Amino acid sequence: MDIIEEFKQLVQIDSASGREQAIAGVLKEKLTALGFDVQDDGAGSTFGGNTGNLIAVKEGTRDGSILFCSHMDRVANGCHIHPRQQDGKLVSDGSTILAADDVSGLCAILDGVRRALASEKPCPRLEIAFTVGEESGLWGGRVLDLSQFQSPFCFVIDSPGTIGRLINGAPGLAKLQVEVEGRAAHAGNEPEKGINAAHILCHILDTLRDGRLDEETVSNFPLLGTGNDATNVVCAKAWAKGESRSRSREKLQHYIDYFQEHCQKAATGTGAHVTTRTDLSFEPFLIDEKAPVLQTAIRALKRLGIQPRIEQGGGGMDANIYNAKGLPSIGIATGYTKNHTTEESLDLDSFQKSGLLIQALIDEA
Ligand SMILES: [Zn+2]
């Protein structure tokens, strides 16, 4: 099947984080038809999803093994997609995302594998992981059992940008939360007996360093709320939720520590009780340019006459999890831009070459 036709077919199968069963079923059929042994690892049950990661393995006809990964879920607004082809690109009809993130990755892997098998050249052991719940928190990747793979590294086909872009690093992310407990009091009769939690929370946020912290560290606190549903009571509870990202593990930890300390300090003397919660969602990673995983990708691109561009990404991906677990992994771009928005598009030249790149990677493995 032509890669563009296959893309149109797959994006029209509705999918979402934790709701990947339909597309997983179709992918399982396709991989089985190509001679793969395909398993569902049950990862869906760990986060309330309706299906697990799809693990596909085809034994090699020569030494070596290679692992590819893409995710089957999409961000919100990824159902009822009507793809259109215009000006050398695929776009949605403007009412939904296009879901090239990450259907383009699924298609590139299928296309490359088909080409490699049709070439009748001896193939290494082919290993594929199509993950679930990536967009909602890398849930599938977190529980993926990497010990079942023989490949020494992994190519995660899930990055924006045109063909040639290789992602060798990405920031880590911490989720941060502060809750202020004050004291309720009647706002008309005795406001002086209350402790205004909203007021204290505003002071905490107003004096907190956030936004761009340095060239590789940021933070953002966009979610605020109180326990009040009436204006006649002094606010007894107020909270804020946010996140911090950094390419440096030390700087991320430094900000987590600072955040906790600052929230306590800023509320000193107010009588309020402040609690903070911090969760490290995933670690940052940075792969050395000389590492075999990157060198293999560079050789495969050069084989196709494409200039490699090695860059660090800005978001979290399954590669963050795999690298933290000790499996060197990089991201590979397939031609999409403005992913997660209704303006998402997929450059057809890059997309078609991404299938050839998968084939070249198999040859290089
Ligand atoms: Zn993605």
XYZ file of C-alpha atoms and ligand atoms in Angstrom:
366
model
C 0.000 0.000 0.000
C 1.243 3.492 -0.869
C 2.408 5.402 2.223
C 0.066 8.351 1.554
C -2.952 6.117 1.027
C -2.101 4.206 4.175
C -1.846 7.476 6.104
C -5.295 8.540 4.914
C -6.671 5.165 5.946
C -5.142 5.201 9.432
C -5.953 8.821 10.392
C -9.604 8.123 9.633
C -9.652 5.481 12.367
C -10.536 7.399 15.546
C -7.944 7.159 18.311
C -7.145 8.904 21.594
C -4.990 8.299 24.648
C -6.351 5.160 26.313
C -8.667 4.565 23.343
C -6.304 3.003 20.811
C -8.049 -0.352 20.406
C -9.465 0.268 16.914
C -6.224 1.422 15.322
C -4.265 -1.262 17.227
C -6.508 -3.905 15.655
C -5.807 -2.670 12.128
C -2.072 -2.366 12.786
C -1.973 -5.867 14.214
C -3.545 -7.215 11.016
C -1.045 -5.350 8.839
C 1.969 -6.541 10.846
C 0.716 -10.104 11.019
C 0.301 -10.080 7.216
C 3.965 -9.042 6.974
C 4.997 -12.106 8.968
C 5.425 -10.498 12.388
C 4.560 -12.148 15.670
C 2.325 -9.499 17.301
C 1.425 -9.242 21.007
C -0.564 -6.832 23.181
C 1.443 -6.336 26.401
C -1.538 -5.311 28.522
C -0.155 -1.821 29.230
C -3.627 -0.306 28.849
C -4.705 -1.697 32.211
C -2.060 0.403 33.985
C -3.741 3.711 33.115
C -7.359 2.843 32.295
C -6.785 2.311 28.567
C -8.667 -0.141 26.369
C -5.609 -1.776 24.792
C -1.895 -2.253 25.429
C 1.296 -1.537 23.529
C 1.569 -3.532 20.323
C 4.835 -5.474 20.249
C 5.778 -6.923 16.868
C 8.841 -9.064 16.208
C 10.067 -10.754 13.043
C 13.134 -12.944 13.351
C 16.057 -11.981 11.159
C 17.651 -13.723 8.214
C 21.029 -12.303 9.242
C 22.709 -11.032 12.433
C 21.623 -7.846 14.127
C 18.360 -6.351 15.302
C 16.669 -2.976 15.072
C 13.884 -1.428 17.167
C 11.408 1.195 15.971
C 8.768 2.919 18.078
C 5.766 5.158 17.338
C 2.635 5.901 19.352
C -0.936 4.999 18.434
C -2.760 7.678 20.467
C -3.347 11.345 19.625
C -3.983 14.563 21.507
C -7.575 15.793 21.864
C -9.584 16.581 18.741
C -8.099 13.606 16.908
C -11.349 11.944 15.814
C -13.394 12.365 12.596
C -10.315 13.540 10.700
C -10.784 14.339 7.009
C -7.292 14.505 5.456
C -6.763 16.652 2.384
C -3.850 16.927 0.012
C -2.835 20.437 -1.053
C 0.395 22.151 -2.164
C 2.585 19.120 -1.492
C 1.159 18.683 1.980
C -1.467 16.772 3.854
C -3.729 18.868 6.104
C -6.984 18.338 7.982
C -10.194 20.116 6.979
C -9.405 22.687 9.681
C -11.836 21.363 12.277
C -9.486 18.721 13.756
C -5.807 17.965 14.143
C -4.218 15.972 11.293
C -2.693 13.357 13.658
C 0.484 13.105 11.587
C 1.801 13.065 15.172
C 2.128 10.169 15.191
C 0.308 8.335 12.370
C 3.143 9.438 10.073
C 5.525 7.461 12.304
C 3.344 4.350 12.163
C 3.180 4.619 8.361
C 6.907 5.266 7.925
C 7.714 2.100 9.878
C 5.189 -0.006 7.939
C 6.432 1.391 4.623
C 10.119 0.904 5.433
C 9.604 -2.620 6.712
C 7.600 -3.557 3.608
C 10.344 -2.187 1.378
C 13.059 -4.041 3.301
C 11.161 -7.332 3.103
C 10.354 -6.853 -0.604
C 14.020 -6.125 -1.405
C 14.792 -9.780 -0.552
C 18.045 -8.684 1.078
C 18.764 -10.523 4.352
C 17.100 -8.614 7.197
C 18.127 -8.208 10.842
C 15.609 -9.126 13.525
C 12.875 -6.482 13.222
C 11.364 -5.182 16.465
C 8.484 -2.709 16.640
C 6.722 -1.103 19.601
C 3.552 0.861 18.875
C 2.782 2.481 22.218
C -0.379 3.696 23.948
C -1.066 6.737 26.127
C 2.000 8.632 24.925
C 0.343 12.020 24.709
C -1.342 11.752 28.104
C 1.848 10.898 30.018
C 4.057 8.360 28.200
C 2.047 5.628 29.951
C 2.731 2.840 27.458
C 6.454 3.587 27.265
C 6.765 3.622 31.060
C 5.676 0.006 31.436
C 7.132 -1.328 28.191
C 9.398 -4.294 29.003
C 12.600 -3.404 27.163
C 14.269 -6.697 28.073
C 12.259 -8.443 25.329
C 14.145 -6.510 22.645
C 17.570 -7.434 21.309
C 18.280 -4.154 19.546
C 21.061 -2.120 21.240
C 19.102 1.130 20.706
C 15.751 2.484 19.571
C 14.529 4.876 16.885
C 11.443 6.769 18.010
C 9.697 7.922 14.842
C 7.873 10.818 16.442
C 9.329 14.282 15.973
C 8.289 17.460 14.149
C 10.374 18.886 11.322
C 11.392 17.868 7.836
C 13.361 14.755 6.930
C 16.948 14.830 8.173
C 16.083 16.194 11.614
C 17.334 13.925 14.391
C 16.443 14.623 18.014
C 19.322 13.649 20.293
C 18.041 15.330 23.447
C 14.865 16.442 25.152
C 14.059 18.145 28.450
C 12.884 16.416 31.582
C 9.609 17.463 33.153
C 8.407 17.900 36.719
C 4.778 18.526 37.683
C 4.459 21.000 40.534
C 1.547 21.797 42.773
C 1.005 24.085 45.755
C -1.992 24.156 48.066
C -2.643 26.844 50.658
C -4.941 26.101 53.556
C -6.184 29.237 55.277
C -9.237 29.684 57.477
C -12.844 30.313 56.515
C -14.800 33.126 58.172
C -17.954 35.075 57.335
C -16.816 37.786 54.948
C -19.448 40.263 56.201
C -19.475 39.639 59.948
C -15.896 38.755 60.887
C -13.442 38.750 57.963
C -10.567 39.490 60.389
C -10.966 35.958 61.783
C -10.265 34.373 58.400
C -6.965 33.562 56.713
C -7.313 34.348 53.027
C -5.737 31.451 51.130
C -6.312 33.072 47.718
C -4.444 36.169 48.814
C -1.501 34.096 50.056
C -1.422 31.973 46.903
C -1.297 35.135 44.770
C 1.638 36.372 46.811
C 3.428 33.027 46.382
C 2.963 33.112 42.605
C 3.739 36.794 42.276
C 7.131 36.339 43.925
C 7.960 32.981 42.292
C 10.543 32.924 39.495
C 8.846 31.387 36.454
C 8.624 31.529 32.649
C 12.041 31.414 30.976
C 14.513 30.630 33.762
C 17.613 30.147 31.594
C 18.430 28.877 28.109
C 17.451 25.306 28.997
C 14.963 25.680 31.860
C 11.377 26.961 31.954
C 8.369 26.830 34.266
C 4.670 27.640 33.943
C 1.741 27.791 36.409
C -1.449 28.139 34.372
C -3.971 26.280 36.579
C -5.411 28.064 39.609
C -8.407 27.371 41.797
C -10.007 27.840 45.202
C -12.313 25.765 47.346
C -14.881 28.596 47.385
C -18.184 28.644 45.564
C -19.520 31.784 47.270
C -18.202 35.318 47.784
C -19.418 35.690 51.368
C -16.765 33.412 52.864
C -13.083 34.229 53.280
C -11.171 31.830 51.058
C -9.973 28.827 53.065
C -8.281 26.869 50.290
C -6.442 27.853 47.112
C -4.162 25.910 44.812
C -2.000 26.253 41.713
C -0.648 23.615 39.357
C 2.196 23.939 36.924
C 5.299 22.358 35.503
C 8.981 22.926 34.968
C 11.127 21.591 32.142
C 14.870 21.531 31.779
C 17.449 19.816 29.614
C 19.608 19.672 32.730
C 18.623 17.170 35.413
C 20.468 19.277 38.037
C 18.678 22.483 37.070
C 15.334 20.718 37.130
C 16.033 19.412 40.624
C 17.269 22.834 41.659
C 13.971 24.403 40.564
C 11.924 21.702 42.321
C 13.806 22.427 45.556
C 13.483 26.182 45.063
C 9.735 25.888 44.387
C 9.125 23.948 47.613
C 11.210 26.331 49.693
C 9.726 29.448 48.116
C 6.115 28.383 48.698
C 6.812 27.873 52.411
C 8.838 31.058 52.804
C 6.351 33.291 51.001
C 3.586 32.164 53.368
C 5.616 32.591 56.570
C 3.774 34.494 59.274
C 0.376 34.265 57.577
C -0.926 31.399 59.716
C -1.734 29.420 56.560
C -0.617 25.832 56.063
C 1.156 25.293 52.754
C 1.719 21.906 51.120
C 3.592 21.285 47.889
C 3.653 18.266 45.633
C 6.323 17.601 43.054
C 6.438 14.672 40.626
C 9.262 14.037 38.204
C 7.339 12.902 35.107
C 10.394 12.010 33.066
C 14.124 12.594 32.954
C 15.905 14.663 30.306
C 18.264 12.934 27.897
C 21.161 13.891 25.670
C 22.830 11.448 23.291
C 26.424 12.034 22.271
C 26.957 12.606 18.547
C 29.437 9.736 18.450
C 26.962 7.261 19.975
C 26.146 4.276 17.714
C 22.408 5.119 17.646
C 23.101 8.547 16.185
C 25.882 7.361 13.886
C 23.567 4.696 12.437
C 20.915 7.330 11.675
C 23.501 9.658 10.132
C 24.782 6.876 7.851
C 21.233 5.961 6.790
C 20.398 9.594 5.922
C 23.635 10.038 3.966
C 22.836 6.851 2.039
C 19.706 8.697 0.848
C 21.645 11.886 0.108
C 19.946 13.760 2.960
C 21.947 16.087 5.213
C 21.443 15.112 8.894
C 20.460 17.924 11.291
C 21.029 17.000 14.915
C 18.917 19.074 17.293
C 17.459 18.943 20.760
C 13.676 18.803 21.039
C 11.406 20.729 23.370
C 8.844 18.137 24.398
C 8.781 14.801 26.177
C 8.598 11.573 24.187
C 8.904 7.818 24.662
C 12.650 8.276 24.065
C 12.889 10.072 27.442
C 11.651 6.925 29.160
C 13.816 4.499 27.172
C 16.975 6.545 27.691
C 16.263 6.758 31.436
C 15.915 2.963 31.443
C 19.284 2.624 29.714
C 18.250 2.044 26.088
C 19.839 4.767 23.923
C 17.031 6.293 21.816
C 16.673 9.233 19.454
C 13.727 10.929 17.763
C 13.351 11.013 13.972
C 11.300 13.621 12.098
C 8.836 12.556 9.401
C 7.749 15.948 8.039
C 4.986 17.207 10.300
C 4.702 20.695 11.792
C 2.271 22.503 14.104
C 1.303 19.173 15.652
C -1.357 19.286 18.391
C -3.200 22.071 16.495
C -5.807 22.243 13.724
C -3.083 23.785 11.513
C -0.980 20.609 11.662
C 0.437 19.624 8.272
C 2.597 16.862 6.822
C 5.163 17.613 4.136
C 4.737 14.855 1.544
C 8.319 14.861 0.286
C 9.674 14.356 3.818
C 6.989 11.829 4.631
C 7.714 9.655 1.607
C 11.442 9.807 2.345
C 10.777 8.769 5.967
C 9.697 5.341 4.675
C 12.947 5.122 2.685
C 14.840 6.162 5.809
C 13.368 3.279 7.793
C 14.475 0.914 5.032
C 17.975 2.463 5.067
C 18.124 2.097 8.870
C 17.255 -1.587 8.533
C 20.059 -1.961 5.969
C 22.474 -0.203 8.343
C 21.528 -2.232 11.428
Zn 4.001 12.303 19.217
